[in-house]
Short mmCIF file of C-alpha atoms in Angstrom, two decimals:
data_model
loop_
_atom_site.label_atom_id
_atom_site.label_comp_id
_atom_site.label_asym_id
_atom_site.label_seq_id
_atom_site.Cartn_x
_atom_site.Cartn_y
_atom_site.Cartn_z
CA MET A 1 -0.73 -8.62 21.26
CA ALA A 2 -0.90 -7.51 17.63
CA LYS A 3 1.04 -9.61 15.19
CA ALA A 4 4.03 -7.94 13.46
CA LYS A 5 3.20 -6.99 9.86
CA GLN A 6 4.96 -9.36 7.40
CA PRO A 7 6.77 -7.66 4.48
CA GLN A 8 4.79 -8.14 1.40
CA GLN A 9 6.41 -10.46 -1.09
CA LYS A 10 7.17 -9.13 -4.45
CA GLN A 11 4.72 -10.24 -7.10
CA ILE A 12 6.40 -11.42 -10.30
CA ASP A 13 4.44 -11.67 -13.52
CA MET A 14 5.67 -15.03 -15.00
CA ASN A 15 4.20 -14.16 -18.37
CA ARG A 16 6.33 -11.08 -18.68
CA VAL A 17 9.39 -12.86 -17.31
CA LEU A 18 9.16 -15.24 -20.20
CA ASN A 19 8.66 -12.74 -22.92
CA ASP A 20 10.40 -9.57 -21.82
CA PRO A 21 14.08 -9.60 -20.93
CA VAL A 22 13.96 -6.03 -19.61
CA TYR A 23 11.28 -7.02 -17.17
CA PHE A 24 13.39 -10.06 -16.04
CA ILE A 25 16.45 -8.02 -15.56
CA GLU A 26 14.74 -5.24 -13.52
CA GLU A 27 12.33 -7.31 -11.54
CA VAL A 28 13.99 -10.69 -10.97
CA ILE A 29 17.70 -9.75 -11.09
CA GLY A 30 16.87 -6.37 -9.64
CA MET A 31 19.10 -4.20 -11.81
CA LYS A 32 17.51 -0.99 -13.22
CA LEU A 33 18.34 -0.42 -16.92
CA VAL A 34 18.82 3.06 -18.48
CA PRO A 35 16.85 3.51 -21.75
CA PHE A 36 19.61 2.71 -24.25
CA GLN A 37 20.53 -0.60 -22.24
CA ALA A 38 16.86 -1.60 -22.48
CA GLU A 39 16.98 -0.88 -26.17
CA TRP A 40 19.98 -3.18 -26.46
CA VAL A 41 18.34 -6.30 -24.92
CA ARG A 42 15.08 -5.86 -26.69
CA ASP A 43 16.81 -5.35 -30.08
CA ILE A 44 18.44 -8.88 -29.88
CA LEU A 45 14.86 -10.29 -30.07
CA LYS A 46 14.02 -7.90 -32.89
CA TYR A 47 17.08 -8.30 -35.20
CA HIS A 48 18.34 -11.81 -34.08
CA ARG A 49 21.86 -10.83 -35.27
CA LEU A 50 23.35 -7.57 -34.26
CA THR A 51 26.56 -5.90 -33.34
CA TYR A 52 26.86 -2.74 -31.16
CA MET A 53 29.73 -0.42 -30.81
CA ALA A 54 29.38 1.14 -27.37
CA PHE A 55 31.43 3.44 -25.17
CA ARG A 56 33.61 2.13 -22.41
CA SER A 57 31.88 1.34 -19.12
CA SER A 58 28.49 1.57 -20.72
CA GLY A 59 27.46 -1.69 -19.18
CA LYS A 60 27.55 -3.67 -22.43
CA THR A 61 29.07 -6.92 -21.00
CA ARG A 62 26.93 -7.03 -17.97
CA GLN A 63 23.61 -6.38 -19.83
CA MET A 64 24.26 -8.13 -23.08
CA PHE A 65 25.98 -11.25 -21.84
CA VAL A 66 25.42 -11.71 -18.06
CA ASN A 67 21.90 -10.64 -17.86
CA PHE A 68 20.45 -11.35 -21.29
CA PHE A 69 22.16 -14.77 -21.68
CA LEU A 70 20.88 -15.66 -18.16
CA TRP A 71 17.39 -14.76 -19.16
CA CYS A 72 17.61 -16.99 -22.22
CA ALA A 73 18.89 -19.94 -20.13
CA VAL A 74 16.24 -19.45 -17.43
CA THR A 75 13.21 -19.12 -19.72
CA ARG A 76 14.15 -21.58 -22.46
CA PRO A 77 14.78 -25.16 -21.06
CA ASN A 78 17.11 -27.57 -22.88
CA THR A 79 18.99 -24.81 -24.78
CA GLN A 80 22.68 -23.99 -25.04
CA TYR A 81 24.47 -20.70 -25.30
CA LEU A 82 28.16 -19.64 -25.99
CA ILE A 83 29.99 -16.56 -24.74
CA ILE A 84 33.24 -15.69 -26.39
CA SER A 85 35.92 -13.28 -25.22
CA LYS A 86 39.31 -12.59 -26.72
CA THR A 87 41.10 -14.63 -24.08
CA LEU A 88 39.86 -17.62 -21.94
CA PRO A 89 40.47 -15.68 -18.57
CA GLN A 90 38.10 -12.91 -19.90
CA ALA A 91 35.55 -15.44 -20.89
CA ILE A 92 35.80 -17.19 -17.58
CA GLU A 93 35.12 -13.76 -15.72
CA VAL A 94 31.82 -13.38 -17.64
CA LEU A 95 30.62 -16.84 -16.60
CA LYS A 96 31.83 -16.14 -13.14
CA ASP A 97 29.52 -13.08 -13.00
CA ILE A 98 26.59 -15.26 -14.19
CA ARG A 99 27.26 -17.77 -11.51
CA LEU A 100 27.34 -15.14 -8.75
CA THR A 101 24.08 -13.61 -10.09
CA ILE A 102 22.37 -16.97 -9.73
CA LEU A 103 23.79 -17.87 -6.34
CA THR A 104 22.92 -14.50 -4.69
CA ASN A 105 19.36 -14.26 -6.01
CA PRO A 106 16.65 -16.03 -4.03
CA ILE A 107 14.57 -16.74 -7.11
CA LEU A 108 17.25 -17.81 -9.45
CA LYS A 109 19.05 -19.88 -6.79
CA SER A 110 16.29 -22.46 -7.17
CA LEU A 111 17.50 -23.34 -10.63
CA VAL A 112 20.91 -24.51 -9.33
CA PRO A 113 21.10 -28.25 -10.10
CA SER A 114 21.51 -30.79 -7.31
CA ASN A 115 24.74 -32.09 -8.93
CA ARG A 116 26.26 -28.61 -9.21
CA SER A 117 29.79 -29.90 -8.46
CA GLN A 118 29.61 -32.05 -11.58
CA SER A 119 27.65 -29.64 -13.90
CA TRP A 120 29.35 -26.36 -13.06
CA SER A 121 33.03 -25.57 -13.99
CA ARG A 122 34.99 -22.44 -14.75
CA THR A 123 33.98 -22.55 -18.40
CA GLU A 124 30.53 -24.21 -18.21
CA LEU A 125 27.31 -24.16 -16.04
CA GLU A 126 24.07 -26.00 -16.41
CA LEU A 127 20.77 -25.02 -14.85
CA ASP A 128 18.14 -27.44 -13.39
CA ASN A 129 16.11 -27.01 -16.61
CA HIS A 130 18.99 -28.45 -18.58
CA SER A 131 19.87 -25.23 -20.30
CA ARG A 132 23.74 -24.60 -20.52
CA ILE A 133 26.08 -21.49 -20.85
CA LEU A 134 29.57 -22.07 -22.10
CA SER A 135 32.48 -19.66 -22.17
CA LYS A 136 35.43 -19.91 -24.64
CA ALA A 137 38.24 -17.97 -26.08
CA TYR A 138 38.11 -16.42 -29.58
CA ASN A 139 39.64 -19.14 -31.67
CA ASP A 140 39.09 -22.18 -33.93
CA ASN A 141 38.26 -24.40 -30.90
CA VAL A 142 34.62 -23.29 -31.08
CA ARG A 143 34.15 -25.35 -34.27
CA GLY A 144 31.77 -28.19 -33.92
CA LEU A 145 29.52 -26.53 -31.35
CA HIS A 146 25.83 -26.03 -32.16
CA VAL A 147 24.24 -23.46 -29.88
CA ASN A 148 20.97 -21.43 -29.67
CA GLY A 149 22.87 -18.14 -29.24
CA VAL A 150 26.39 -16.89 -29.33
CA GLY A 151 27.83 -13.64 -28.01
CA CYS A 152 31.26 -12.07 -28.72
CA ASP A 153 32.52 -9.51 -26.18
CA GLU A 154 34.99 -6.80 -26.92
CA MET A 155 35.19 -7.63 -30.65
CA GLY A 156 37.42 -4.55 -31.33
CA GLU A 157 40.34 -6.58 -29.81
CA TYR A 158 39.91 -9.65 -31.94
CA GLU A 159 42.87 -10.12 -34.33
CA ASP A 160 41.98 -12.92 -36.82
CA HIS A 161 38.77 -11.72 -38.46
CA GLU A 162 38.26 -14.85 -40.46
CA ILE A 163 37.55 -16.86 -37.24
CA LEU A 164 34.23 -15.09 -36.93
CA ARG A 165 33.10 -16.17 -40.36
CA LYS A 166 34.56 -19.60 -40.46
CA ALA A 167 34.20 -20.80 -36.81
CA VAL A 168 32.00 -18.61 -34.77
CA LEU A 169 28.95 -17.83 -36.92
CA PRO A 170 28.57 -21.51 -38.03
CA THR A 171 27.76 -22.43 -34.40
CA ILE A 172 24.42 -20.95 -34.75
CA ARG A 173 23.51 -22.11 -38.25
CA ALA A 174 21.98 -25.58 -37.30
CA LYS A 175 19.58 -24.19 -34.56
CA ARG A 176 19.05 -20.79 -36.27
CA GLY A 177 20.32 -19.20 -33.21
CA PHE A 178 20.99 -15.48 -32.43
CA PHE A 179 24.19 -13.59 -32.53
CA VAL A 180 25.21 -10.56 -30.52
CA GLY A 181 28.51 -8.77 -30.68
CA VAL A 182 29.69 -5.71 -28.70
CA GLY A 183 32.90 -3.79 -28.16
CA THR A 184 34.65 -0.46 -28.08
CA PRO A 185 36.75 0.19 -31.21
CA LYS A 186 40.55 0.02 -31.33
CA SER A 187 41.10 1.20 -34.84
CA GLU A 188 39.24 1.66 -38.08
CA LEU A 189 40.62 -1.59 -39.19
CA ASP A 190 39.31 -3.69 -36.35
CA LEU A 191 36.35 -6.35 -36.69
CA LEU A 192 33.77 -3.88 -35.52
CA HIS A 193 34.46 -1.53 -38.34
CA GLU A 194 34.63 -4.50 -40.79
CA ILE A 195 31.13 -5.65 -39.79
CA GLU A 196 29.88 -2.17 -40.19
CA ARG A 197 31.02 -1.52 -43.74
CA GLU A 198 31.62 -5.07 -45.33
CA PRO A 199 28.69 -6.31 -47.58
CA GLY A 200 29.34 -9.79 -46.35
CA PHE A 201 28.04 -8.88 -42.99
CA LYS A 202 24.70 -7.32 -44.13
CA SER A 203 22.79 -9.95 -42.16
CA ILE A 204 24.05 -8.37 -38.97
CA HIS A 205 22.29 -5.26 -37.75
CA PHE A 206 24.80 -2.69 -36.67
CA ASP A 207 24.62 0.44 -34.45
CA ARG A 208 26.78 2.84 -32.55
CA PHE A 209 26.26 4.15 -28.95
CA PRO A 210 28.90 6.84 -28.21
CA ALA A 211 28.93 8.63 -24.80
CA GLU A 212 27.81 11.81 -26.51
CA GLY A 213 26.19 12.48 -29.86
CA GLU A 214 23.04 12.06 -31.96
CA LYS A 215 21.52 9.60 -29.44
CA GLY A 216 21.94 12.00 -26.65
CA ASP A 217 24.21 12.26 -23.57
CA LEU A 218 24.40 8.51 -22.96
CA PHE A 219 27.23 8.87 -20.41
CA LEU A 220 25.19 11.03 -18.25
CA GLN A 221 22.26 8.68 -18.59
CA ARG A 222 24.45 5.88 -17.35
CA TYR A 223 26.10 8.05 -14.64
CA PRO A 224 23.48 10.76 -13.67
CA ASP A 225 25.58 11.75 -10.57
CA THR A 226 28.53 13.05 -12.73
CA THR A 227 29.22 15.91 -15.07
CA ILE A 228 31.67 16.14 -18.02
CA HIS A 229 34.22 19.07 -18.25
CA ARG A 230 36.58 19.76 -21.13
CA VAL A 231 39.92 21.32 -20.15
CA ALA A 232 43.09 21.94 -22.10
CA GLY A 233 43.95 18.63 -23.83
CA ALA A 234 41.68 16.53 -21.65
CA VAL A 235 38.19 15.46 -20.56
CA GLU A 236 37.31 15.33 -16.91
CA ILE A 237 34.56 13.39 -15.13
CA ARG A 238 33.53 15.10 -11.93
CA ASP A 239 31.16 14.29 -9.08
CA LYS A 240 27.91 16.30 -9.70
CA LYS A 241 27.56 17.45 -6.06
CA SER A 242 31.11 18.07 -4.86
CA GLY A 243 32.81 18.86 -8.22
CA LYS A 244 35.61 16.49 -7.36
CA ILE A 245 37.50 14.92 -10.24
CA LEU A 246 36.74 11.26 -10.53
CA GLU A 247 38.53 10.54 -13.79
CA SER A 248 40.47 12.22 -16.46
CA TYR A 249 41.18 11.30 -20.06
CA ASN A 250 43.34 12.80 -22.69
CA ASN A 251 41.49 13.83 -25.89
CA MET A 252 42.69 10.77 -27.98
CA THR A 253 41.53 8.34 -25.33
CA TRP A 254 38.20 10.08 -24.86
CA ALA A 255 37.67 10.13 -28.68
CA GLN A 256 38.44 6.45 -29.01
CA GLU A 257 36.99 4.89 -25.96
CA PHE A 258 34.01 7.05 -25.45
CA LEU A 259 33.11 8.87 -28.68
CA LEU A 260 34.01 5.70 -30.72
CA LYS A 261 36.26 7.64 -33.06
CA PRO A 262 39.64 5.94 -33.39
CA VAL A 263 42.31 7.25 -35.81
CA SER A 264 40.61 8.24 -38.96
CA MET A 265 40.70 6.26 -42.23
CA LYS A 266 42.34 9.45 -43.65
CA ASP A 267 45.34 8.80 -41.35
CA LYS A 268 45.75 5.16 -42.26
CA LEU A 269 49.40 4.47 -42.85
CA PHE A 270 49.01 3.11 -46.36
CA PRO A 271 45.65 4.14 -47.82
CA SER A 272 44.77 2.63 -51.17
CA HIS A 273 45.10 5.83 -53.16
CA MET A 274 48.67 6.27 -51.91
CA VAL A 275 49.81 2.71 -52.77
CA GLU A 276 47.96 2.79 -56.16
CA LYS A 277 50.13 5.80 -57.32
CA CYS A 278 53.13 3.64 -57.11
CA LEU A 279 51.74 0.72 -59.13
CA ASP A 280 52.80 0.34 -62.81
CA GLN A 281 50.57 -1.79 -64.91
CA SER A 282 53.06 -2.18 -67.65
CA LEU A 283 55.82 -3.76 -65.62
CA THR A 284 56.53 -7.29 -64.32
CA PHE A 285 59.16 -8.50 -61.92
CA GLN A 286 62.66 -8.20 -63.28
CA PRO A 287 64.92 -11.23 -62.95
CA ALA A 288 68.09 -9.64 -64.24
CA VAL A 289 70.29 -6.81 -62.91
CA VAL A 290 70.75 -3.46 -64.72
CA ASN A 291 74.14 -1.84 -65.21
CA MET A 292 75.09 0.86 -62.67
CA CYS A 293 72.27 0.04 -60.32
CA GLN A 294 72.37 -1.10 -56.78
CA TYR A 295 70.13 -3.86 -55.31
CA PHE A 296 68.92 -4.04 -51.73
CA MET A 297 67.25 -6.93 -50.09
CA GLY A 298 64.89 -7.07 -47.04
CA VAL A 299 64.00 -10.37 -45.50
CA ASP A 300 61.16 -11.15 -42.93
CA PHE A 301 61.73 -14.59 -41.65
CA ALA A 302 58.98 -16.96 -40.66
CA MET A 303 58.89 -18.30 -37.12
CA SER A 304 59.15 -21.84 -38.44
CA ALA A 305 58.76 -24.04 -41.50
CA GLN A 306 55.54 -25.72 -40.21
CA SER A 307 52.38 -25.76 -42.20
CA GLY A 308 50.10 -22.77 -41.25
CA SER A 309 53.05 -20.67 -39.98
CA ASP A 310 53.97 -17.09 -41.39
CA PHE A 311 55.72 -16.67 -44.67
CA THR A 312 59.30 -15.92 -45.10
CA VAL A 313 59.21 -12.90 -47.53
CA ILE A 314 62.12 -11.72 -49.67
CA SER A 315 61.89 -8.19 -51.29
CA ILE A 316 64.50 -6.72 -53.56
CA LEU A 317 64.68 -3.08 -54.55
CA GLU A 318 66.59 -1.50 -57.39
CA LYS A 319 68.26 1.86 -56.76
CA HIS A 320 69.17 3.73 -59.95
CA PRO A 321 71.70 6.54 -59.86
CA GLY A 322 70.22 9.97 -59.93
CA SER A 323 66.63 8.67 -59.03
CA LYS A 324 64.91 8.82 -55.70
CA LYS A 325 62.46 6.08 -56.60
CA PHE A 326 63.00 2.50 -55.72
CA LYS A 327 61.90 -0.22 -58.07
CA LEU A 328 60.51 -3.41 -56.68
CA VAL A 329 62.13 -5.94 -58.96
CA TRP A 330 61.35 -9.10 -56.94
CA MET A 331 59.24 -10.26 -54.12
CA GLU A 332 58.86 -13.91 -53.07
CA ARG A 333 56.81 -15.59 -50.32
CA LEU A 334 58.15 -18.89 -48.97
CA ARG A 335 55.98 -21.14 -46.79
CA GLY A 336 56.51 -24.76 -45.64
CA LEU A 337 60.22 -24.95 -46.72
CA ASP A 338 62.70 -26.26 -44.23
CA TYR A 339 65.47 -24.13 -42.95
CA SER A 340 68.16 -25.17 -45.41
CA MET A 341 65.85 -24.64 -48.36
CA GLN A 342 64.97 -21.27 -47.26
CA LYS A 343 68.49 -20.29 -46.61
CA SER A 344 69.59 -21.53 -49.98
CA ARG A 345 66.87 -19.61 -51.74
CA ILE A 346 67.92 -16.36 -50.01
CA LYS A 347 71.44 -16.95 -51.05
CA GLU A 348 70.54 -17.67 -54.49
CA LEU A 349 68.58 -14.43 -54.90
CA ALA A 350 71.38 -12.42 -53.26
CA ASP A 351 73.89 -13.73 -55.74
CA GLN A 352 71.46 -13.29 -58.71
CA TYR A 353 70.96 -9.66 -58.00
CA GLN A 354 74.49 -9.04 -56.73
CA ILE A 355 73.05 -7.43 -53.57
CA THR A 356 74.81 -4.41 -52.17
CA LYS A 357 73.30 -4.96 -48.73
CA ALA A 358 70.51 -6.97 -47.16
CA LEU A 359 68.60 -6.30 -43.90
CA GLY A 360 66.70 -9.05 -42.11
CA ASP A 361 64.38 -9.28 -39.14
CA GLU A 362 66.72 -10.35 -36.34
CA ASN A 363 64.05 -11.40 -33.83
CA SER A 364 63.50 -15.03 -32.95
CA PHE A 365 64.15 -17.40 -35.85
CA GLY A 366 65.93 -14.67 -37.95
CA LYS A 367 68.99 -14.48 -35.74
CA THR A 368 70.12 -17.86 -36.76
CA PHE A 369 69.37 -17.21 -40.48
CA ILE A 370 71.44 -14.04 -40.41
CA TYR A 371 74.35 -15.69 -38.72
CA ASP A 372 74.52 -18.55 -41.28
CA LEU A 373 73.83 -16.33 -44.31
CA LYS A 374 76.80 -14.09 -43.29
CA ALA A 375 78.94 -17.22 -43.04
CA ASP A 376 77.79 -18.01 -46.61
CA GLY A 377 78.98 -14.70 -47.85
CA VAL A 378 75.58 -12.84 -47.96
CA PRO A 379 76.06 -9.17 -47.03
CA ILE A 380 73.26 -9.17 -44.48
CA ASP A 381 72.66 -7.46 -41.10
CA GLY A 382 69.96 -7.78 -38.52
CA TYR A 383 67.21 -5.32 -37.53
CA LYS A 384 65.88 -5.95 -34.16
CA PHE A 385 62.32 -5.03 -33.45
CA THR A 386 61.81 -3.88 -29.77
CA TYR A 387 58.73 -2.15 -28.36
CA GLN A 388 60.83 0.07 -26.01
CA SER A 389 63.15 1.51 -28.79
CA GLY A 390 60.30 2.14 -31.23
CA SER A 391 62.29 0.43 -33.93
CA LYS A 392 59.18 -0.93 -35.74
CA GLU A 393 57.63 2.48 -35.79
CA GLU A 394 60.84 3.86 -37.29
CA LEU A 395 60.84 1.24 -40.10
CA VAL A 396 57.16 1.73 -40.90
CA LYS A 397 57.47 5.50 -40.80
CA ALA A 398 60.26 5.30 -43.38
CA LEU A 399 58.14 3.13 -45.57
CA ARG A 400 55.24 5.53 -45.28
CA ASP A 401 57.45 8.42 -46.16
CA GLN A 402 58.62 6.67 -49.28
CA PHE A 403 55.07 6.00 -50.41
CA GLU A 404 54.00 9.61 -49.67
CA LYS A 405 56.73 10.76 -51.94
CA GLU A 406 55.54 8.31 -54.61
CA GLY A 407 59.01 6.83 -54.21
CA PHE A 408 58.28 3.34 -55.32
CA ILE A 409 57.82 1.71 -58.67
CA ILE A 410 55.84 -1.43 -58.17
CA PRO A 411 55.14 -3.80 -61.07
CA HIS A 412 51.43 -4.78 -61.36
CA SER A 413 51.06 -6.13 -64.86
CA PRO A 414 47.71 -8.12 -65.27
CA ASN A 415 49.49 -10.20 -67.84
CA ASP A 416 51.91 -11.85 -65.36
CA THR A 417 50.35 -14.15 -62.72
CA LYS A 418 53.44 -14.29 -60.45
CA THR A 419 53.70 -10.48 -60.30
CA ARG A 420 50.04 -9.71 -59.93
CA THR A 421 49.44 -12.33 -57.18
CA VAL A 422 52.31 -11.24 -55.01
CA VAL A 423 51.74 -7.57 -55.42
CA ASP A 424 48.03 -7.93 -54.74
CA THR A 425 48.98 -9.60 -51.55
CA LEU A 426 51.32 -6.71 -50.72
CA VAL A 427 48.72 -4.13 -51.37
CA ASP A 428 46.25 -5.93 -49.25
CA GLU A 429 48.59 -6.12 -46.23
CA LEU A 430 49.64 -2.50 -46.72
CA THR A 431 46.07 -1.15 -46.63
CA LYS A 432 45.40 -3.23 -43.48
CA PHE A 433 48.19 -1.57 -41.59
CA GLY A 434 46.85 0.94 -39.02
CA ILE A 435 47.62 3.14 -36.05
CA VAL A 436 46.30 1.69 -32.85
CA PHE A 437 46.14 3.21 -29.44
CA ASP A 438 46.92 0.84 -26.66
CA MET A 439 44.77 1.82 -23.78
CA ARG A 440 46.59 -0.23 -21.23
CA LYS A 441 50.09 0.88 -22.19
CA LYS A 442 48.98 4.47 -23.08
CA LYS A 443 50.96 4.22 -26.44
CA VAL A 444 50.30 4.45 -30.15
CA SER A 445 51.61 1.48 -32.18
CA PHE A 446 51.70 0.60 -35.83
CA GLU A 447 50.08 -2.78 -36.45
CA GLY A 448 48.91 -5.03 -39.29
CA THR A 449 45.34 -6.05 -38.61
CA GLY A 450 45.08 -8.72 -41.41
CA LYS A 451 46.17 -12.27 -41.09
CA HIS A 452 49.70 -11.47 -42.30
CA ASP A 453 51.97 -8.46 -42.48
CA ASP A 454 55.16 -10.27 -43.70
CA THR A 455 55.37 -8.41 -47.20
CA VAL A 456 55.02 -5.03 -45.47
CA ILE A 457 57.82 -5.77 -43.10
CA SER A 458 59.96 -7.30 -45.87
CA LEU A 459 59.50 -4.28 -48.11
CA GLY A 460 60.12 -1.97 -45.11
CA LEU A 461 63.44 -3.60 -44.35
CA ALA A 462 64.67 -3.30 -48.01
CA ASN A 463 63.38 0.27 -48.13
CA PHE A 464 65.13 1.21 -44.79
CA ILE A 465 68.61 -0.11 -46.02
CA ALA A 466 68.24 1.44 -49.49
CA ARG A 467 67.43 4.87 -48.05
CA ASN A 468 70.27 4.77 -45.59
CA ILE A 469 73.07 3.04 -47.37
CA SER A 470 74.68 6.30 -48.55
CA MET A 471 74.87 7.82 -45.14
CA GLY A 472 78.31 6.62 -44.25
CA VAL A 473 77.67 5.79 -40.65
CA PHE A 474 74.54 3.83 -39.92
CA SER A 475 73.45 1.36 -37.32
CA ALA A 476 70.88 -1.30 -38.14
CA ILE A 477 70.47 -3.14 -34.92
CA LYS A 478 68.43 -1.11 -32.74
CA GLY A 479 69.52 -0.96 -29.11
CA SER A 480 72.34 -3.45 -29.69
CA GLY A 481 75.17 -1.19 -28.74
CA GLN A 482 77.01 -1.99 -32.05
CA LYS A 483 79.77 0.54 -32.62
CA HIS A 484 81.09 -0.39 -36.01
CA ASN A 485 79.41 0.45 -39.24
CA PRO A 486 77.67 -2.67 -40.46
CA PHE A 487 76.78 -1.06 -43.89
CA ALA A 488 80.19 0.09 -44.84
CA ILE A 489 80.79 -0.99 -48.36
CA LYS A 490 84.27 -2.53 -48.57
#
């Protein structure tokens, strides 16, 4: 009786495994890469530090972090790698994919240590060759780690850009490790765009991989069984054989998520050229009132008086009879002061400028401030920011409109340190305010992408009340159901 023919075992070239991550991914893990994905993983070895902007569902997380980081850990004993995501649950999911890849692969399974229950956790795993892969959220807690490679996933979602410079990149300094960052852009003010254009990131190689463009039809490379169809106001992804619609995206979503074209810099809410037209280099802040003028105050309250919290910012605008321009006569940023000291300072400035009306951020900590300031005789009302009512957008749109009309006079004298310092902060925060499309909520929102936006909100509140005080009937508190006129001058 003839013996059954045994299936021939796949021959693996160990030399290629050690030196070529593409070979490892395709022959050991068993995942075929399309050309641009193969380019990604080989480029990490070529450039050592790189960031790629790539279209949604291009396979960037799987190839750059799961497969490439696993290759590093398998082929380089006694090394350590760090994967960072915006949130810890996202980081844990990446490590979970690595763990499943190991456990379901006959070759890689041999690298599972005997003490797996002790050496594997939701945020860390160690192989039998003593290489480790860690997963963490994007925050300051990565300080103190020294790794051979770090990867940042979905960098377009990261909010505090300074964490990359001050906490993430130092983790690879001691071991001269590699850095790889990927993501799909959220706005032209996000961290991906900052890396692309800032001279301080010249050590990081940057490139773009849109679904369509100069590099070719990458979406169709990734999904060869589909076709792309453009219809009125939308882009449809259809099955190549049946013509059935698989997915549909509006033009804004397709441009941002697939063509890597978020809202243009030309459409930034407060571009530098617009703000600069309102700056007056001959003026300083004005501590005294002018006869026949009205003064309006906007206050953005800090969440707390703790060190490291936001600033409480007070802005005061002067409104001159017969002029449509508002002059910023005072702006002050308070930080680290206790509640009573902040309240006293607001009261002092309200009395000093004989405020006609003040408007304060009523959310959270501000509600208590407003109640107590009213009791002290300050003519202040609250403005409640709610996502549903679009109240923040209304406030910011009014501020943008005033800048478009060159409707501000903002002192910016180089001879006065107080004026220059505060206004420079204002200009920085204004130019970092952008329009962001939220893919999950399918809504456009106005957001500050810098570390703070307190001066913008404070000026916006002062501008909002100054523009509307003469309207007779006006309601400040959005969605509050308030029926009386809070701004009636009595």
